[in-house]
Amino acid sequence: MKDRRPWVIAIDGSSSSGKSSLARLLAARLGYLYIDTGAMYRAVSLYFLEQSISVHQDDMVQDALFHIDIDLRHIEGQLHTFLNDRDVSDDIRSMEVSSIVSEVAAISKVRRKLVEQQRLIGQDGGIVMDGRDIGTVVFPDADLKIFLHCELDQRVTRRYEELLAKGRDITRLEVEENLKHRDHIDSTRLDSPLTQADDAHLVDNTQLTMDQTIETCLALIAGLE
Ligand code: DC
């Protein structure tokens, strides 16, 4: 059998569309590495919050980027996010981080640093990476691009239930406002806005279970063989 380079699979879509779960499960099925790029933007946001750096303080943002080291490590089957060697996997999921992360992700300097790191991580293939610009900017030559769509109401329900299960004190309305706000900023920012690549496969999972979504994507992957 001819050896081939393992694939790069790019999954993009809006907040809480189920990208991360899909990417994680697909990576497990393929024996590939799973990379959640949103976690990297969240880690930068957490650093800014902890250091009281505003997204408008250009010099401080620039300086901060020299002091930020982000590492994604797979520990016992789970992806953990490390910020300067501290496991921040839970902290980056807070509403405080969620409420500023889109503004942080709109800063070109931040994007440049993280995109460079993402390309290094994925350069040898064998990876499923999810985000907003993976198929358009990070890996425009990805072997397979999936653009995951899910209607807002369904995304709000999923995210709200997820946060409640974690014991977070939050209303459904707050979750909805946050998702709308992030959708708006993520898709209208100047640098690498969320958009479907021309050659991406659109998968609408509004009415699909996660198992059905995975089956749909596995069928697309089978088409690569
Ligand atoms: O996937 P998420 O909700 O954890 O992402 C957090 C934020 O990071 C989201 O508002 C958009 C931004 N993001 C981005 O701009 N580019 C990516 N590749 C991944 C996430």
PDB file of C-alpha atoms and ligand atoms in Angstrom:
ATOM      1  CA  MET A   1       0.000   0.000   0.000  1.00  0.00           C
ATOM      2  CA  LYS A   2       1.234   3.469  -0.855  1.00  0.00           C
ATOM      3  CA  ASP A   3       2.154   5.561   2.185  1.00  0.00           C
ATOM      4  CA  ARG A   4       0.329   8.819   2.337  1.00  0.00           C
ATOM      5  CA  ARG A   5       0.699  11.804   4.605  1.00  0.00           C
ATOM      6  CA  PRO A   6      -2.002  11.765   7.303  1.00  0.00           C
ATOM      7  CA  TRP A   7      -4.759  14.255   6.632  1.00  0.00           C
ATOM      8  CA  VAL A   8      -5.458  17.714   7.934  1.00  0.00           C
ATOM      9  CA  ILE A   9      -9.153  18.056   8.724  1.00  0.00           C
ATOM     10  CA  ALA A  10     -10.456  21.580   9.312  1.00  0.00           C
ATOM     11  CA  ILE A  11     -13.733  22.194  11.120  1.00  0.00           C
ATOM     12  CA  ASP A  12     -15.121  25.720  11.315  1.00  0.00           C
ATOM     13  CA  GLY A  13     -18.401  27.099  12.576  1.00  0.00           C
ATOM     14  CA  SER A  14     -19.969  29.511  15.014  1.00  0.00           C
ATOM     15  CA  SER A  15     -19.888  29.366  18.822  1.00  0.00           C
ATOM     16  CA  SER A  16     -21.510  26.318  20.407  1.00  0.00           C
ATOM     17  CA  SER A  17     -22.281  24.705  17.066  1.00  0.00           C
ATOM     18  CA  GLY A  18     -20.791  21.474  18.392  1.00  0.00           C
ATOM     19  CA  LYS A  19     -17.464  21.838  16.534  1.00  0.00           C
ATOM     20  CA  SER A  20     -15.255  20.899  19.440  1.00  0.00           C
ATOM     21  CA  SER A  21     -17.146  17.726  20.354  1.00  0.00           C
ATOM     22  CA  LEU A  22     -17.254  16.730  16.705  1.00  0.00           C
ATOM     23  CA  ALA A  23     -13.548  17.430  16.182  1.00  0.00           C
ATOM     24  CA  ARG A  24     -12.609  15.532  19.360  1.00  0.00           C
ATOM     25  CA  LEU A  25     -14.681  12.467  18.449  1.00  0.00           C
ATOM     26  CA  LEU A  26     -13.518  12.405  14.820  1.00  0.00           C
ATOM     27  CA  ALA A  27      -9.897  12.672  15.941  1.00  0.00           C
ATOM     28  CA  ALA A  28     -10.435   9.733  18.313  1.00  0.00           C
ATOM     29  CA  ARG A  29     -11.979   7.642  15.500  1.00  0.00           C
ATOM     30  CA  LEU A  30      -9.058   8.404  13.169  1.00  0.00           C
ATOM     31  CA  GLY A  31      -6.311   8.194  15.799  1.00  0.00           C
ATOM     32  CA  TYR A  32      -5.471  11.818  15.021  1.00  0.00           C
ATOM     33  CA  LEU A  33      -4.537  14.743  17.237  1.00  0.00           C
ATOM     34  CA  TYR A  34      -7.388  17.051  18.169  1.00  0.00           C
ATOM     35  CA  ILE A  35      -6.705  20.782  18.504  1.00  0.00           C
ATOM     36  CA  ASP A  36      -9.260  23.270  19.829  1.00  0.00           C
ATOM     37  CA  THR A  37      -8.009  26.652  18.615  1.00  0.00           C
ATOM     38  CA  GLY A  38     -10.771  28.510  20.467  1.00  0.00           C
ATOM     39  CA  ALA A  39      -9.101  27.365  23.704  1.00  0.00           C
ATOM     40  CA  MET A  40      -5.951  29.208  22.608  1.00  0.00           C
ATOM     41  CA  TYR A  41      -7.836  32.505  22.112  1.00  0.00           C
ATOM     42  CA  ARG A  42      -9.518  31.912  25.452  1.00  0.00           C
ATOM     43  CA  ALA A  43      -6.152  31.413  27.193  1.00  0.00           C
ATOM     44  CA  VAL A  44      -4.894  34.742  25.812  1.00  0.00           C
ATOM     45  CA  SER A  45      -8.129  36.367  27.025  1.00  0.00           C
ATOM     46  CA  LEU A  46      -7.660  34.909  30.504  1.00  0.00           C
ATOM     47  CA  TYR A  47      -4.141  36.346  30.638  1.00  0.00           C
ATOM     48  CA  PHE A  48      -5.468  39.790  29.624  1.00  0.00           C
ATOM     49  CA  LEU A  49      -8.155  39.601  32.329  1.00  0.00           C
ATOM     50  CA  GLU A  50      -5.686  38.534  35.015  1.00  0.00           C
ATOM     51  CA  GLN A  51      -3.184  41.227  34.040  1.00  0.00           C
ATOM     52  CA  SER A  52      -5.906  43.884  33.588  1.00  0.00           C
ATOM     53  CA  ILE A  53      -4.899  44.461  29.971  1.00  0.00           C
ATOM     54  CA  SER A  54      -7.515  46.135  27.822  1.00  0.00           C
ATOM     55  CA  VAL A  55      -7.834  45.139  24.167  1.00  0.00           C
ATOM     56  CA  HIS A  56      -7.379  48.836  23.331  1.00  0.00           C
ATOM     57  CA  GLN A  57      -3.930  49.089  24.977  1.00  0.00           C
ATOM     58  CA  ASP A  58      -1.896  48.312  21.892  1.00  0.00           C
ATOM     59  CA  ASP A  59       1.554  48.439  23.533  1.00  0.00           C
ATOM     60  CA  MET A  60       0.485  46.327  26.467  1.00  0.00           C
ATOM     61  CA  VAL A  61      -1.108  43.774  24.154  1.00  0.00           C
ATOM     62  CA  GLN A  62       2.097  43.584  22.121  1.00  0.00           C
ATOM     63  CA  ASP A  63       4.219  43.208  25.255  1.00  0.00           C
ATOM     64  CA  ALA A  64       1.875  40.633  26.769  1.00  0.00           C
ATOM     65  CA  LEU A  65       2.204  38.406  23.704  1.00  0.00           C
ATOM     66  CA  PHE A  66       5.924  37.957  24.480  1.00  0.00           C
ATOM     67  CA  HIS A  67       4.994  36.640  27.923  1.00  0.00           C
ATOM     68  CA  ILE A  68       2.266  34.260  26.884  1.00  0.00           C
ATOM     69  CA  ASP A  69       3.076  30.640  26.255  1.00  0.00           C
ATOM     70  CA  ILE A  70       0.138  28.430  25.362  1.00  0.00           C
ATOM     71  CA  ASP A  71       0.355  24.697  25.216  1.00  0.00           C
ATOM     72  CA  LEU A  72      -2.349  22.149  24.425  1.00  0.00           C
ATOM     73  CA  ARG A  73      -1.605  18.792  26.052  1.00  0.00           C
ATOM     74  CA  HIS A  74      -3.509  15.529  25.798  1.00  0.00           C
ATOM     75  CA  ILE A  75      -3.745  14.018  29.271  1.00  0.00           C
ATOM     76  CA  GLU A  76      -5.618  10.745  29.770  1.00  0.00           C
ATOM     77  CA  GLY A  77      -7.639  11.290  26.621  1.00  0.00           C
ATOM     78  CA  GLN A  78      -8.612  14.880  27.494  1.00  0.00           C
ATOM     79  CA  LEU A  79      -7.282  18.039  25.878  1.00  0.00           C
ATOM     80  CA  HIS A  80      -5.883  20.402  28.509  1.00  0.00           C
ATOM     81  CA  THR A  81      -4.969  24.035  27.932  1.00  0.00           C
ATOM     82  CA  PHE A  82      -1.865  25.369  29.668  1.00  0.00           C
ATOM     83  CA  LEU A  83      -1.092  29.061  30.033  1.00  0.00           C
ATOM     84  CA  ASN A  84       2.532  29.582  31.078  1.00  0.00           C
ATOM     85  CA  ASP A  85       2.610  26.022  32.441  1.00  0.00           C
ATOM     86  CA  ARG A  86      -0.619  26.405  34.468  1.00  0.00           C
ATOM     87  CA  ASP A  87      -3.594  24.217  33.610  1.00  0.00           C
ATOM     88  CA  VAL A  88      -6.361  26.725  32.815  1.00  0.00           C
ATOM     89  CA  SER A  89      -8.763  24.288  31.114  1.00  0.00           C
ATOM     90  CA  ASP A  90     -11.651  25.191  33.459  1.00  0.00           C
ATOM     91  CA  ASP A  91     -10.841  28.888  33.918  1.00  0.00           C
ATOM     92  CA  ILE A  92     -11.001  29.605  30.186  1.00  0.00           C
ATOM     93  CA  ARG A  93     -14.660  28.471  30.080  1.00  0.00           C
ATOM     94  CA  SER A  94     -15.905  31.206  32.451  1.00  0.00           C
ATOM     95  CA  MET A  95     -18.421  33.836  31.298  1.00  0.00           C
ATOM     96  CA  GLU A  96     -15.811  36.536  32.029  1.00  0.00           C
ATOM     97  CA  VAL A  97     -13.531  34.983  29.424  1.00  0.00           C
ATOM     98  CA  SER A  98     -16.438  34.326  27.035  1.00  0.00           C
ATOM     99  CA  SER A  99     -17.480  37.950  27.226  1.00  0.00           C
ATOM    100  CA  ILE A 100     -14.125  39.324  25.997  1.00  0.00           C
ATOM    101  CA  VAL A 101     -12.721  36.516  23.851  1.00  0.00           C
ATOM    102  CA  SER A 102     -14.221  37.732  20.571  1.00  0.00           C
ATOM    103  CA  GLU A 103     -12.671  41.186  21.039  1.00  0.00           C
ATOM    104  CA  VAL A 104      -9.327  39.558  21.841  1.00  0.00           C
ATOM    105  CA  ALA A 105      -9.596  37.252  18.808  1.00  0.00           C
ATOM    106  CA  ALA A 106     -10.221  40.252  16.562  1.00  0.00           C
ATOM    107  CA  ILE A 107      -6.731  41.667  17.298  1.00  0.00           C
ATOM    108  CA  SER A 108      -4.424  40.904  14.359  1.00  0.00           C
ATOM    109  CA  LYS A 109      -1.278  40.600  16.526  1.00  0.00           C
ATOM    110  CA  VAL A 110      -2.975  37.949  18.627  1.00  0.00           C
ATOM    111  CA  ARG A 111      -4.139  36.077  15.541  1.00  0.00           C
ATOM    112  CA  ARG A 112      -0.687  36.158  13.948  1.00  0.00           C
ATOM    113  CA  LYS A 113       0.901  34.558  17.004  1.00  0.00           C
ATOM    114  CA  LEU A 114      -1.717  31.843  17.379  1.00  0.00           C
ATOM    115  CA  VAL A 115      -2.039  31.030  13.666  1.00  0.00           C
ATOM    116  CA  GLU A 116       1.733  30.524  13.475  1.00  0.00           C
ATOM    117  CA  GLN A 117       1.590  28.106  16.389  1.00  0.00           C
ATOM    118  CA  GLN A 118      -1.429  26.280  14.889  1.00  0.00           C
ATOM    119  CA  ARG A 119       0.375  25.783  11.571  1.00  0.00           C
ATOM    120  CA  LEU A 120       3.390  24.326  13.364  1.00  0.00           C
ATOM    121  CA  ILE A 121       1.209  21.918  15.327  1.00  0.00           C
ATOM    122  CA  GLY A 122      -0.542  20.712  12.159  1.00  0.00           C
ATOM    123  CA  GLN A 123       2.334  20.768   9.677  1.00  0.00           C
ATOM    124  CA  ASP A 124       2.760  16.981   9.596  1.00  0.00           C
ATOM    125  CA  GLY A 125      -0.960  16.278   9.283  1.00  0.00           C
ATOM    126  CA  GLY A 126      -2.798  13.673  11.347  1.00  0.00           C
ATOM    127  CA  ILE A 127      -4.854  16.410  12.907  1.00  0.00           C
ATOM    128  CA  VAL A 128      -8.430  17.560  13.358  1.00  0.00           C
ATOM    129  CA  MET A 129      -8.444  21.260  14.155  1.00  0.00           C
ATOM    130  CA  ASP A 130     -11.516  23.317  14.948  1.00  0.00           C
ATOM    131  CA  GLY A 131     -12.022  27.075  14.977  1.00  0.00           C
ATOM    132  CA  ARG A 132     -13.319  29.908  12.816  1.00  0.00           C
ATOM    133  CA  ASP A 133     -10.571  30.335  10.198  1.00  0.00           C
ATOM    134  CA  ILE A 134      -8.996  26.899   9.936  1.00  0.00           C
ATOM    135  CA  GLY A 135     -10.207  26.145   6.409  1.00  0.00           C
ATOM    136  CA  THR A 136      -9.821  29.721   5.182  1.00  0.00           C
ATOM    137  CA  VAL A 137      -6.560  30.941   6.762  1.00  0.00           C
ATOM    138  CA  VAL A 138      -4.711  28.429   8.930  1.00  0.00           C
ATOM    139  CA  PHE A 139      -4.892  25.471   6.524  1.00  0.00           C
ATOM    140  CA  PRO A 140      -6.359  26.681   3.211  1.00  0.00           C
ATOM    141  CA  ASP A 141      -5.058  23.418   1.661  1.00  0.00           C
ATOM    142  CA  ALA A 142      -6.626  21.152   4.281  1.00  0.00           C
ATOM    143  CA  ASP A 143      -7.574  17.719   2.930  1.00  0.00           C
ATOM    144  CA  LEU A 144     -11.132  18.074   4.208  1.00  0.00           C
ATOM    145  CA  LYS A 145     -12.997  21.188   5.322  1.00  0.00           C
ATOM    146  CA  ILE A 146     -16.250  21.019   7.229  1.00  0.00           C
ATOM    147  CA  PHE A 147     -18.342  24.081   7.979  1.00  0.00           C
ATOM    148  CA  LEU A 148     -20.692  23.197  10.806  1.00  0.00           C
ATOM    149  CA  HIS A 149     -23.942  25.123  10.970  1.00  0.00           C
ATOM    150  CA  CYS A 150     -26.500  25.058  13.779  1.00  0.00           C
ATOM    151  CA  GLU A 151     -29.439  27.419  14.344  1.00  0.00           C
ATOM    152  CA  LEU A 152     -29.039  29.931  17.194  1.00  0.00           C
ATOM    153  CA  ASP A 153     -31.883  28.613  19.366  1.00  0.00           C
ATOM    154  CA  GLN A 154     -30.438  25.124  19.378  1.00  0.00           C
ATOM    155  CA  ARG A 155     -26.952  26.436  20.145  1.00  0.00           C
ATOM    156  CA  VAL A 156     -28.280  28.481  23.079  1.00  0.00           C
ATOM    157  CA  THR A 157     -30.049  25.427  24.498  1.00  0.00           C
ATOM    158  CA  ARG A 158     -26.932  23.269  24.229  1.00  0.00           C
ATOM    159  CA  ARG A 159     -24.626  25.868  25.757  1.00  0.00           C
ATOM    160  CA  TYR A 160     -27.066  26.746  28.543  1.00  0.00           C
ATOM    161  CA  GLU A 161     -27.504  23.097  29.528  1.00  0.00           C
ATOM    162  CA  GLU A 162     -23.743  22.580  29.435  1.00  0.00           C
ATOM    163  CA  LEU A 163     -23.134  25.523  31.779  1.00  0.00           C
ATOM    164  CA  LEU A 164     -25.965  24.487  34.140  1.00  0.00           C
ATOM    165  CA  ALA A 165     -24.497  20.985  34.347  1.00  0.00           C
ATOM    166  CA  LYS A 166     -21.227  22.603  35.425  1.00  0.00           C
ATOM    167  CA  GLY A 167     -23.105  24.412  38.194  1.00  0.00           C
ATOM    168  CA  ARG A 168     -22.694  27.882  36.650  1.00  0.00           C
ATOM    169  CA  ASP A 169     -25.134  30.552  37.848  1.00  0.00           C
ATOM    170  CA  ILE A 170     -26.452  31.887  34.548  1.00  0.00           C
ATOM    171  CA  THR A 171     -29.711  32.613  32.736  1.00  0.00           C
ATOM    172  CA  ARG A 172     -30.681  31.401  29.274  1.00  0.00           C
ATOM    173  CA  LEU A 173     -30.959  35.020  28.162  1.00  0.00           C
ATOM    174  CA  GLU A 174     -27.373  35.755  29.206  1.00  0.00           C
ATOM    175  CA  VAL A 175     -26.173  32.777  27.181  1.00  0.00           C
ATOM    176  CA  GLU A 176     -28.201  33.918  24.167  1.00  0.00           C
ATOM    177  CA  GLU A 177     -26.879  37.486  24.377  1.00  0.00           C
ATOM    178  CA  ASN A 178     -23.305  36.244  24.640  1.00  0.00           C
ATOM    179  CA  LEU A 179     -23.651  33.929  21.629  1.00  0.00           C
ATOM    180  CA  LYS A 180     -25.254  36.651  19.495  1.00  0.00           C
ATOM    181  CA  HIS A 181     -22.545  39.110  20.488  1.00  0.00           C
ATOM    182  CA  ARG A 182     -19.771  36.622  19.615  1.00  0.00           C
ATOM    183  CA  ASP A 183     -21.440  35.607  16.333  1.00  0.00           C
ATOM    184  CA  HIS A 184     -21.572  39.247  15.328  1.00  0.00           C
ATOM    185  CA  ILE A 185     -17.956  40.069  16.169  1.00  0.00           C
ATOM    186  CA  ASP A 186     -16.545  36.773  14.853  1.00  0.00           C
ATOM    187  CA  SER A 187     -18.263  37.139  11.490  1.00  0.00           C
ATOM    188  CA  THR A 188     -17.787  40.880  10.938  1.00  0.00           C
ATOM    189  CA  ARG A 189     -14.192  41.445  12.125  1.00  0.00           C
ATOM    190  CA  LEU A 190     -11.716  42.566   9.461  1.00  0.00           C
ATOM    191  CA  ASP A 191      -9.047  39.950  10.117  1.00  0.00           C
ATOM    192  CA  SER A 192     -10.063  36.365   9.243  1.00  0.00           C
ATOM    193  CA  PRO A 193     -13.814  36.603   9.857  1.00  0.00           C
ATOM    194  CA  LEU A 194     -15.833  33.446  10.302  1.00  0.00           C
ATOM    195  CA  THR A 195     -16.831  32.410   6.819  1.00  0.00           C
ATOM    196  CA  GLN A 196     -17.337  29.176   4.938  1.00  0.00           C
ATOM    197  CA  ALA A 197     -14.430  28.326   2.610  1.00  0.00           C
ATOM    198  CA  ASP A 198     -15.531  27.818  -1.006  1.00  0.00           C
ATOM    199  CA  ASP A 199     -14.434  24.200  -0.902  1.00  0.00           C
ATOM    200  CA  ALA A 200     -15.854  23.415   2.563  1.00  0.00           C
ATOM    201  CA  HIS A 201     -18.680  20.918   3.047  1.00  0.00           C
ATOM    202  CA  LEU A 202     -21.627  22.476   4.830  1.00  0.00           C
ATOM    203  CA  VAL A 203     -23.035  20.238   7.567  1.00  0.00           C
ATOM    204  CA  ASP A 204     -26.177  21.506   9.298  1.00  0.00           C
ATOM    205  CA  ASN A 205     -26.514  19.718  12.611  1.00  0.00           C
ATOM    206  CA  THR A 206     -29.528  21.647  13.960  1.00  0.00           C
ATOM    207  CA  GLN A 207     -31.706  18.550  13.698  1.00  0.00           C
ATOM    208  CA  LEU A 208     -28.943  15.953  14.032  1.00  0.00           C
ATOM    209  CA  THR A 209     -27.697  14.074  17.064  1.00  0.00           C
ATOM    210  CA  MET A 210     -23.944  14.035  17.616  1.00  0.00           C
ATOM    211  CA  ASP A 211     -23.845  10.425  16.367  1.00  0.00           C
ATOM    212  CA  GLN A 212     -25.598  11.441  13.133  1.00  0.00           C
ATOM    213  CA  THR A 213     -23.251  14.389  12.702  1.00  0.00           C
ATOM    214  CA  ILE A 214     -20.233  12.113  13.139  1.00  0.00           C
ATOM    215  CA  GLU A 215     -21.631   9.604  10.639  1.00  0.00           C
ATOM    216  CA  THR A 216     -22.163  12.420   8.110  1.00  0.00           C
ATOM    217  CA  CYS A 217     -18.561  13.547   8.533  1.00  0.00           C
ATOM    218  CA  LEU A 218     -17.139  10.016   8.462  1.00  0.00           C
ATOM    219  CA  ALA A 219     -18.870   9.566   5.103  1.00  0.00           C
ATOM    220  CA  LEU A 220     -17.061  12.677   3.848  1.00  0.00           C
ATOM    221  CA  ILE A 221     -13.781  11.301   5.183  1.00  0.00           C
ATOM    222  CA  ALA A 222     -14.431   7.963   3.461  1.00  0.00           C
ATOM    223  CA  GLY A 223     -14.683   9.941   0.228  1.00  0.00           C
ATOM    224  CA  LEU A 224     -11.038  11.021   0.677  1.00  0.00           C
ATOM    225  CA  GLU A 225      -9.724   7.464   0.400  1.00  0.00           C
TER     226      GLU A 225
HETATM  227  O1   DC B   1     -14.681  28.060  19.849  1.00  0.00           O
HETATM  228  P1   DC B   1     -14.764  29.024  21.038  1.00  0.00           P
HETATM  229  O2   DC B   1     -16.144  29.522  21.304  1.00  0.00           O
HETATM  230  O3   DC B   1     -14.118  28.464  22.261  1.00  0.00           O
HETATM  231  O4   DC B   1     -13.880  30.271  20.570  1.00  0.00           O
HETATM  232  C1   DC B   1     -13.675  31.358  21.402  1.00  0.00           C
HETATM  233  C2   DC B   1     -13.520  32.615  20.573  1.00  0.00           C
HETATM  234  O5   DC B   1     -12.294  32.581  19.855  1.00  0.00           O
HETATM  235  C3   DC B   1     -14.623  32.882  19.568  1.00  0.00           C
HETATM  236  O6   DC B   1     -15.353  34.028  19.955  1.00  0.00           O
HETATM  237  C4   DC B   1     -13.934  33.153  18.260  1.00  0.00           C
HETATM  238  C5   DC B   1     -12.478  33.027  18.525  1.00  0.00           C
HETATM  239  N1   DC B   1     -11.804  32.111  17.615  1.00  0.00           N
HETATM  240  C6   DC B   1     -11.258  32.637  16.472  1.00  0.00           C
HETATM  241  O7   DC B   1     -11.420  33.827  16.197  1.00  0.00           O
HETATM  242  N2   DC B   1     -10.544  31.843  15.631  1.00  0.00           N
HETATM  243  C7   DC B   1     -10.402  30.549  15.890  1.00  0.00           C
HETATM  244  N3   DC B   1      -9.677  29.776  15.076  1.00  0.00           N
HETATM  245  C8   DC B   1     -10.966  29.977  17.054  1.00  0.00           C
HETATM  246  C9   DC B   1     -11.692  30.797  17.890  1.00  0.00           C
END
